[in-house]
Coordinates of N, CA, C and O and ligand atoms in Angstrom, one line a residue:
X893 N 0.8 -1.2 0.0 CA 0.0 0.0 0.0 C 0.9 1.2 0.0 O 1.8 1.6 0.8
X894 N 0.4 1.8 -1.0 CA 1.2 3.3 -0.6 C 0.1 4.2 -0.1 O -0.3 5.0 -0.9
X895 N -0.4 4.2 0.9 CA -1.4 5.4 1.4 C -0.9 5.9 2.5 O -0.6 5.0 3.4
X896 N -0.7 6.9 2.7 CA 0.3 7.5 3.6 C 1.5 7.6 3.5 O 2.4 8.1 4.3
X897 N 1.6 7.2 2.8 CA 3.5 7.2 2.3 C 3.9 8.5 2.8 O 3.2 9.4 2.5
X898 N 4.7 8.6 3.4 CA 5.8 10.0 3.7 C 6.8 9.3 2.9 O 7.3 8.1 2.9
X899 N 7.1 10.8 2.3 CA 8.3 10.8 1.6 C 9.6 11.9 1.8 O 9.2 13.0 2.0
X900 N 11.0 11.8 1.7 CA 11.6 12.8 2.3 C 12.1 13.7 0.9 O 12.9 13.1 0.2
X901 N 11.9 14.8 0.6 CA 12.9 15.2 -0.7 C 14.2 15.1 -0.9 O 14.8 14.7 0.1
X902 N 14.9 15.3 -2.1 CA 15.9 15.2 -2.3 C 17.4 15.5 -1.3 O 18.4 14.9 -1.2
X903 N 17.1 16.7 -0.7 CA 17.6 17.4 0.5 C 17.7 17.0 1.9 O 18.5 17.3 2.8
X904 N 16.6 15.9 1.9 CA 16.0 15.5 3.3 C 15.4 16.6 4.3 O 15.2 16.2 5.4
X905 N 15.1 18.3 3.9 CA 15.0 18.6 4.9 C 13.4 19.2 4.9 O 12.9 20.2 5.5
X906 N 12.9 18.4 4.3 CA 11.5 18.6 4.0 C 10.4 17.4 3.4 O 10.9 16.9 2.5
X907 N 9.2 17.0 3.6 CA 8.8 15.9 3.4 C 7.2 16.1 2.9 O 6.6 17.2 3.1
X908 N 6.8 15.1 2.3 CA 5.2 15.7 2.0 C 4.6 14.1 1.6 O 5.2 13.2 1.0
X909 N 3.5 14.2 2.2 CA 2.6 12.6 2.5 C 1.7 12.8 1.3 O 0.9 13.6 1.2
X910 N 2.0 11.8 0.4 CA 1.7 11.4 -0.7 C 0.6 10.0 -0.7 O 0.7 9.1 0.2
X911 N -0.7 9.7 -2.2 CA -1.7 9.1 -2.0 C -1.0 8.1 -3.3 O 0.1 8.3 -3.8
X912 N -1.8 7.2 -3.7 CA -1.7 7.1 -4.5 C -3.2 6.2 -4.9 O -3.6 5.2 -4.3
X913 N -3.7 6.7 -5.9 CA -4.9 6.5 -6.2 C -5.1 4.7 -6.7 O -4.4 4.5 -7.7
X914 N -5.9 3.5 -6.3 CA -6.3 2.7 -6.7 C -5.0 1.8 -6.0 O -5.1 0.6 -5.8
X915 N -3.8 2.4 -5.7 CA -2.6 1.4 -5.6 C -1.8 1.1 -6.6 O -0.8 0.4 -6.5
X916 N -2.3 2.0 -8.0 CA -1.7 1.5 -9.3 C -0.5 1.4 -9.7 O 0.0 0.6 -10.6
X917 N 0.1 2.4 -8.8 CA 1.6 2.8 -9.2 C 2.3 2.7 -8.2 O 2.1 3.6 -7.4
X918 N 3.0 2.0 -7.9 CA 4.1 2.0 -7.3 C 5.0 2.9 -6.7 O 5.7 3.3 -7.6
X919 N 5.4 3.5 -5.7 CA 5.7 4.6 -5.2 C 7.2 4.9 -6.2 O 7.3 6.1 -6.4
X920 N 8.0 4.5 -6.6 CA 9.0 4.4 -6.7 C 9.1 5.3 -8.6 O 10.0 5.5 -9.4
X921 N 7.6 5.4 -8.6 CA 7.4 5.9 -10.0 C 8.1 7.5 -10.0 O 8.7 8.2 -10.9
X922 N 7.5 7.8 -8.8 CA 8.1 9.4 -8.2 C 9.7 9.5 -8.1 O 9.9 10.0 -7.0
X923 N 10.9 9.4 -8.9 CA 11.6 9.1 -8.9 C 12.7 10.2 -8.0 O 13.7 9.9 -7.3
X924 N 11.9 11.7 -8.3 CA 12.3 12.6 -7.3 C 11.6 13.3 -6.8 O 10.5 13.6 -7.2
X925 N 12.1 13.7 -5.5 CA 11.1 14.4 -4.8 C 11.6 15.9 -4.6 O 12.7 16.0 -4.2
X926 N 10.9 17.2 -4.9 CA 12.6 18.3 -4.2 C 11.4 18.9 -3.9 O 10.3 18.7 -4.3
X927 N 12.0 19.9 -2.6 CA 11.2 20.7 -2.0 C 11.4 22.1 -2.4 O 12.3 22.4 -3.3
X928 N 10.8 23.0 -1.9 CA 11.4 24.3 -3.2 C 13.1 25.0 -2.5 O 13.6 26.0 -3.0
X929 N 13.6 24.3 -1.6 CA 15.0 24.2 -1.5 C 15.6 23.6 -2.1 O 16.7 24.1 -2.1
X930 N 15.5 22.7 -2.7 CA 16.4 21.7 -3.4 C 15.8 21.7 -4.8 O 16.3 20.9 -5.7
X931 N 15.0 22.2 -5.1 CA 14.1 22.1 -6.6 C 15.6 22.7 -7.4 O 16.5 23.6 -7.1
X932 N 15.2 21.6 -8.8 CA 16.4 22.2 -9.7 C 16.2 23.4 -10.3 O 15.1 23.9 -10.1
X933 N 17.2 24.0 -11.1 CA 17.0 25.4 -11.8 C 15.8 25.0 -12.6 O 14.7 25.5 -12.4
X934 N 16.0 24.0 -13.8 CA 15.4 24.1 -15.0 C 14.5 22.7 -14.6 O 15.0 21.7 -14.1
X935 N 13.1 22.9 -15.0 CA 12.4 22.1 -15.4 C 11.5 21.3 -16.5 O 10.6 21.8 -17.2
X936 N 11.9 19.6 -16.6 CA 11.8 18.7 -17.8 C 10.6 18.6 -17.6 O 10.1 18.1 -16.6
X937 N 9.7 19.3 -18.8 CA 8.1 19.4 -18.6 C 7.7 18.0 -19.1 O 6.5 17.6 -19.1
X938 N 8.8 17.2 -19.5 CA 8.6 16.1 -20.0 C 8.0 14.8 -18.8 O 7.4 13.7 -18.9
X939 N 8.7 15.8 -17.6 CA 8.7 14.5 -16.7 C 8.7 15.0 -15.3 O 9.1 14.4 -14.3
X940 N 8.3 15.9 -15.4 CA 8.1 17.2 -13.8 C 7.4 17.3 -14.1 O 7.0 17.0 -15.3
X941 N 6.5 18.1 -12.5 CA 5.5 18.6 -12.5 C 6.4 19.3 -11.2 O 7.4 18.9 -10.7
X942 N 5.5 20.7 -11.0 CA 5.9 22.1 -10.2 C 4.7 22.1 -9.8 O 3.7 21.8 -10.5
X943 N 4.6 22.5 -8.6 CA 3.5 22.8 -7.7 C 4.1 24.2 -6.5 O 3.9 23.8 -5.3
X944 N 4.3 24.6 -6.5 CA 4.1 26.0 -5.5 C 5.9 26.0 -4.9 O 6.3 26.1 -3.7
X945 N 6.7 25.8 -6.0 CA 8.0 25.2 -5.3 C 8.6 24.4 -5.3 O 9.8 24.3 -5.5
X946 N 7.5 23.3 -5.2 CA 7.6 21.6 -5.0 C 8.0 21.2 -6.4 O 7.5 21.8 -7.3
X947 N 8.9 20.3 -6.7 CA 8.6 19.7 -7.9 C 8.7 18.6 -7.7 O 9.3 18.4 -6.7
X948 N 8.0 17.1 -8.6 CA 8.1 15.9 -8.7 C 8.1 15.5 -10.1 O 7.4 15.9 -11.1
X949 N 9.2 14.5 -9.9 CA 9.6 14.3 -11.0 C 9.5 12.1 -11.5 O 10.0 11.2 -10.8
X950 N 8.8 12.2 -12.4 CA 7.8 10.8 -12.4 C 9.0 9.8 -13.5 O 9.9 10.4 -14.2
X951 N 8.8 8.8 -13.5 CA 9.5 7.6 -14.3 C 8.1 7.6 -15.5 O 7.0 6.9 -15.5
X952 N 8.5 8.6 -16.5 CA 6.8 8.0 -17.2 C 6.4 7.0 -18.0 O 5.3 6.7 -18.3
X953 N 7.7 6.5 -18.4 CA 7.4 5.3 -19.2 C 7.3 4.3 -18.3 O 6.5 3.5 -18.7
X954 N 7.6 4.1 -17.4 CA 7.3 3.0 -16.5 C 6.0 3.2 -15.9 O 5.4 2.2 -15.6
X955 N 5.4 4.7 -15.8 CA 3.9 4.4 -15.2 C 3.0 4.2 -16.6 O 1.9 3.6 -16.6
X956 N 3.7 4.8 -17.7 CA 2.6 4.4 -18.8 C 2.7 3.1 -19.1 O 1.7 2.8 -19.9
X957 N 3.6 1.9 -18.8 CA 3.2 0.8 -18.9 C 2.5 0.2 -18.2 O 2.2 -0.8 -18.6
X958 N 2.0 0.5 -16.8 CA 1.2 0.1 -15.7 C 0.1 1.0 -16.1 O -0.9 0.7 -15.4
X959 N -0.3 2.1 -17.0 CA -1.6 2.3 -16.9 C -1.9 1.5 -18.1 O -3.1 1.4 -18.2
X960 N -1.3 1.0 -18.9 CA -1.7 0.1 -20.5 C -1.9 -1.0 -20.0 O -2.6 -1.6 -20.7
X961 N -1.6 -1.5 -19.2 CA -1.3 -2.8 -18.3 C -2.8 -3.2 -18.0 O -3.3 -4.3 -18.2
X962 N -3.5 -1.8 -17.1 CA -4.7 -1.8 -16.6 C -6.0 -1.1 -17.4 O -7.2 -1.0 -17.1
X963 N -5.4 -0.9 -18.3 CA -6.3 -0.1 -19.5 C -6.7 1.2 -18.7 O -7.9 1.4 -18.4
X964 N -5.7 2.1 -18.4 CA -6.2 3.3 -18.1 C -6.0 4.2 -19.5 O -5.0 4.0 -20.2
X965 N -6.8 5.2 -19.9 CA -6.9 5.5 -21.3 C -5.7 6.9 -21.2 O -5.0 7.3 -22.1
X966 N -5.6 7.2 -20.4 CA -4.8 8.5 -20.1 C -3.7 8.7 -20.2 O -3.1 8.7 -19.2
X967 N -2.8 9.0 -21.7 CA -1.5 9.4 -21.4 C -0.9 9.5 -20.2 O -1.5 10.2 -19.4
X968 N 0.4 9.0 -19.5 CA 1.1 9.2 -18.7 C 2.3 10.4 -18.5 O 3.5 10.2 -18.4
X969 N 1.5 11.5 -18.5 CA 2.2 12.8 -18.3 C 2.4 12.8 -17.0 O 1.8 12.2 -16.1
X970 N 3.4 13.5 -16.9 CA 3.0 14.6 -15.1 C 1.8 15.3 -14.4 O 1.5 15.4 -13.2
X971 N 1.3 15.7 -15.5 CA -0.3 16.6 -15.2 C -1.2 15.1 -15.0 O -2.2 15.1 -14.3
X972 N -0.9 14.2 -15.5 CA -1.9 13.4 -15.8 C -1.9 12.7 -14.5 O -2.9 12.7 -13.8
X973 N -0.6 12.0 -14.2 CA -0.6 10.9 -13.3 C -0.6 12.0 -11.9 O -1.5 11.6 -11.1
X974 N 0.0 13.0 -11.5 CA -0.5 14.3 -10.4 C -2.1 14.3 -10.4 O -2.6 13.8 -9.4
X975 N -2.8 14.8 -11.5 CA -3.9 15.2 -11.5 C -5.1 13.7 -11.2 O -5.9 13.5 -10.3
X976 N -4.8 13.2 -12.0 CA -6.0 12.1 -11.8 C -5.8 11.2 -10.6 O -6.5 10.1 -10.5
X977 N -4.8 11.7 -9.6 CA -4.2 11.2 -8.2 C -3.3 9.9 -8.1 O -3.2 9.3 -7.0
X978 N -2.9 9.7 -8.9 CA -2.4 8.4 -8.9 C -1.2 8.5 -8.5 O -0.7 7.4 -8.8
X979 N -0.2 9.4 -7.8 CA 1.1 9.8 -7.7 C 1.1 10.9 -7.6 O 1.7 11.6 -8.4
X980 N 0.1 11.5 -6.2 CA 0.3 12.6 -5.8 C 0.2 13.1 -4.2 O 0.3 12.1 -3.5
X981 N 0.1 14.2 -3.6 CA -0.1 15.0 -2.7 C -1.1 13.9 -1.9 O -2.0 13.2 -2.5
X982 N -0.8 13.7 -0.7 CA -2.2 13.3 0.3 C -3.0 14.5 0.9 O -2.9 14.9 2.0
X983 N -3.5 14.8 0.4 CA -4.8 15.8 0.3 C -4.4 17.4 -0.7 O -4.9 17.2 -1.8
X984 N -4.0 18.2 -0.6 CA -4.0 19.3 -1.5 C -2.6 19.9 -1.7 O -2.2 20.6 -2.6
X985 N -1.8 19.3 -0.5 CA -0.5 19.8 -0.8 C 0.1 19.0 0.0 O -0.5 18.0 0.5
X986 N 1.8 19.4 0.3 CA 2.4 18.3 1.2 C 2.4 18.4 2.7 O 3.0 17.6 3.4
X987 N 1.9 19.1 3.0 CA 2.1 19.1 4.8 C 0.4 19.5 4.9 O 0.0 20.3 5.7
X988 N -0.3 18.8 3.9 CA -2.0 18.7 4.5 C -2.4 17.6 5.4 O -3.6 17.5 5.7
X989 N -1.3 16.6 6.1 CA -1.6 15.8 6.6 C -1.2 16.2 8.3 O -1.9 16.0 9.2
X990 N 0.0 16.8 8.3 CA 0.4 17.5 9.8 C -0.7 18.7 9.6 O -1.5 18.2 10.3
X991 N -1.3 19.8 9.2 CA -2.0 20.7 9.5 C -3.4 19.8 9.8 O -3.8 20.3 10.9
X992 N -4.0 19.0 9.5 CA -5.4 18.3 10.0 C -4.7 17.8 10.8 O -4.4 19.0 11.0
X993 N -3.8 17.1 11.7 CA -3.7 16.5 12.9 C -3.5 17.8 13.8 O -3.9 17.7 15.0
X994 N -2.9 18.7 13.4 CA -2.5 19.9 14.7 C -4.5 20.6 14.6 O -5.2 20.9 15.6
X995 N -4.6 20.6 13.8 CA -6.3 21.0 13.9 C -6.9 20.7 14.9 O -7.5 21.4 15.8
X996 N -6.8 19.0 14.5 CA -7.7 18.3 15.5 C -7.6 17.9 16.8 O -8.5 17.6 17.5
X997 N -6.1 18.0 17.2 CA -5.3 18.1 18.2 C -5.9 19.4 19.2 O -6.2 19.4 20.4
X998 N -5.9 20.4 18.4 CA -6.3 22.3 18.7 C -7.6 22.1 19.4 O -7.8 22.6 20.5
X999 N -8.4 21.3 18.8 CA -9.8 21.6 18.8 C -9.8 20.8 20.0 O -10.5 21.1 21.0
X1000 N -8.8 19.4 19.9 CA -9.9 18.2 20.4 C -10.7 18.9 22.1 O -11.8 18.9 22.5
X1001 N -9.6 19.5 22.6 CA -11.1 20.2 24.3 C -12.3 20.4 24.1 O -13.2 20.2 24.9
X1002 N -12.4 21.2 22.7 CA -14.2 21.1 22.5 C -14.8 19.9 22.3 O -16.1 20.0 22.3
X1003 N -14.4 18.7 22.1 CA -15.4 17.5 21.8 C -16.2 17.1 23.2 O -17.2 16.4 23.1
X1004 N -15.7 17.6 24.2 CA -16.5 17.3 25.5 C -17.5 18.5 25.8 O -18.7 18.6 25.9
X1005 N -16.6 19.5 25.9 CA -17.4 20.9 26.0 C -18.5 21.0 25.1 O -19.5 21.4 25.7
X1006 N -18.6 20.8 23.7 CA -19.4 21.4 22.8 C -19.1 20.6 21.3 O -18.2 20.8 20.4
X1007 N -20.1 19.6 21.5 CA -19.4 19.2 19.8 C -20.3 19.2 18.9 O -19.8 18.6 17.9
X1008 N -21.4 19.7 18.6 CA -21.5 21.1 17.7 C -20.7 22.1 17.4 O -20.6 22.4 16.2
X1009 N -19.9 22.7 18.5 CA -19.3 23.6 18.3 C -17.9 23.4 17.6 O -17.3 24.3 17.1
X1010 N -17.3 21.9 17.7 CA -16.2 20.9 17.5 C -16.3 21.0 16.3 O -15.4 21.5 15.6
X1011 N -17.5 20.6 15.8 CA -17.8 19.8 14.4 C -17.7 21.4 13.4 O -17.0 21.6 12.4
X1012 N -18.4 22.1 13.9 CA -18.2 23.6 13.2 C -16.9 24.4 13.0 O -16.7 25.2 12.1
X1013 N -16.3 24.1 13.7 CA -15.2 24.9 14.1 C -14.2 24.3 13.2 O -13.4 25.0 12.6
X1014 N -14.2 22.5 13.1 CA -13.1 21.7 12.5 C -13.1 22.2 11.2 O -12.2 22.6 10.5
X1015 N -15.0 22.1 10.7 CA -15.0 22.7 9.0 C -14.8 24.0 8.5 O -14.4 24.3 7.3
X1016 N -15.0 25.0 9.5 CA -15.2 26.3 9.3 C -13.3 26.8 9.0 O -13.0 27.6 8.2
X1017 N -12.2 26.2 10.0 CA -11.1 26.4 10.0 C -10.5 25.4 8.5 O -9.7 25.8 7.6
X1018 N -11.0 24.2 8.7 CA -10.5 24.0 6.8 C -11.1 24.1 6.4 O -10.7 23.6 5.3
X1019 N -12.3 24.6 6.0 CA -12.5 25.5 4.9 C -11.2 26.6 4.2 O -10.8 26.9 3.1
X1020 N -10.8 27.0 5.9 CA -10.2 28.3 5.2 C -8.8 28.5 5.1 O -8.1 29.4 4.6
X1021 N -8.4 27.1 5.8 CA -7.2 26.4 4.9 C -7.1 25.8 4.1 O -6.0 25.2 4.1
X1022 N -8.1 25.6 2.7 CA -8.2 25.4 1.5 C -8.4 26.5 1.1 O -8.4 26.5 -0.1
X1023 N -8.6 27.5 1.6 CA -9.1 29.1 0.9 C -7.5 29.9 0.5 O -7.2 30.8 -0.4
X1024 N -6.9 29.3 1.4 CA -5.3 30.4 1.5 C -5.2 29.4 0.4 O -5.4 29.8 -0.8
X1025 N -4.9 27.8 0.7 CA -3.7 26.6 -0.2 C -4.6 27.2 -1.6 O -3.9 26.8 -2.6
X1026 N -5.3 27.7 -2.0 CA -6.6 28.2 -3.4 C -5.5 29.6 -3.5 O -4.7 29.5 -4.5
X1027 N -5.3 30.8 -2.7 CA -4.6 31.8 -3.1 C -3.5 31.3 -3.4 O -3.0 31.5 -4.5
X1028 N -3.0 30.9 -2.6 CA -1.5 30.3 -3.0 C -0.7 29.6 -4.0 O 0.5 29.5 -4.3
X1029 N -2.0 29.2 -4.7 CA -1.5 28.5 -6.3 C -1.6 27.2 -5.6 O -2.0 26.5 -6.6
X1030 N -1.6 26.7 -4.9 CA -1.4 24.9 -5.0 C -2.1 24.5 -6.1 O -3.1 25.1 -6.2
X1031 N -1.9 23.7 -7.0 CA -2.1 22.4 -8.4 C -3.9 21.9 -7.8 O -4.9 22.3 -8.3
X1032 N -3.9 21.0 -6.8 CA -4.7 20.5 -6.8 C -5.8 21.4 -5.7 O -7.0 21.1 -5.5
X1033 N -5.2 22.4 -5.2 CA -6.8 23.6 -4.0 C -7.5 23.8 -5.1 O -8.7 23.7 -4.9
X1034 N -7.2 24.2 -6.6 CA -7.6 25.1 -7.5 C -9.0 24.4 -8.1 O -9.8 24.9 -8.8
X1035 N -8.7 23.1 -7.4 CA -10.3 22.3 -8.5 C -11.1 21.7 -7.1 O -11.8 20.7 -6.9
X1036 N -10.8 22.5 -6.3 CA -11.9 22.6 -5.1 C -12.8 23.6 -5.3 O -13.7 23.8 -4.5
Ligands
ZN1342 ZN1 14.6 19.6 -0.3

């Protein structure tokens, strides 16, 4: 299973928890990871994808033979295998997985006090941490 996969970038000094849709692909398809510290000068649109700094950089002939494999109809681009989730972000960017646990961490005192108030407060605050990751350019906030 790759669900939850943490992964460390090229640098090691930054990481981001990646999904991967159906199980299809093999984590290893991601061949690099950089954070926008270690991100290279120039980018192979052939085989990158850039996200807010971030870039990842995919093995594409090796995922296009695992999507031919499974009859997925979709060119094996970077936009493609990013976008349609199969080798991407675990939720909208890479540290969407530590900001929901410090959330729910924040909140958890209201679940005894008030969980109406819990329940409102969890959605109303991501809401509007998908509202900044939307200003910010993130790849995938923008089709929320
Ligand atoms: Zn790095």
């Amino acid at each position: 299973m790759c669900l939850n996969l943490r992964r460390f970038c090229s640098c090691s000094r930054n990481s981001a928890y990646l999904s991967c849709r159906d199980n299809l692909l093999p984590a290893e398809i991601l061949v690099n990871l950089f954070c926008p510290e270690c991100r290279p000068g120039s980018i192979e649109n052939d085989t990158m994808l850039q996200d807010c700094g971030w870039v990842l950089e995919y093995d594409v002939d090796r995922a296009q033979d695992y999507f031919t494999v499974r009859g997925i109809r979709g060119r094996a681009t970077p936009g493609f295998i990013f976008d349609a989730g199969y080798l991407s972000w675990q939720g909208l960017a890479p540290g969407d997985q530590e900001v929901n646990t410090r959330l729910h961490q924040r909140l958890a005192p209201l679940v005894e006090q008030d969980l109406a108030l819990y329940l409102k407060s969890l959605r109303s605050e991501w809401v509007a941490h998908v509202a900044r990751l939307k200003a910010a350019g993130w790849r995938k906030a923008q089709a929320t």
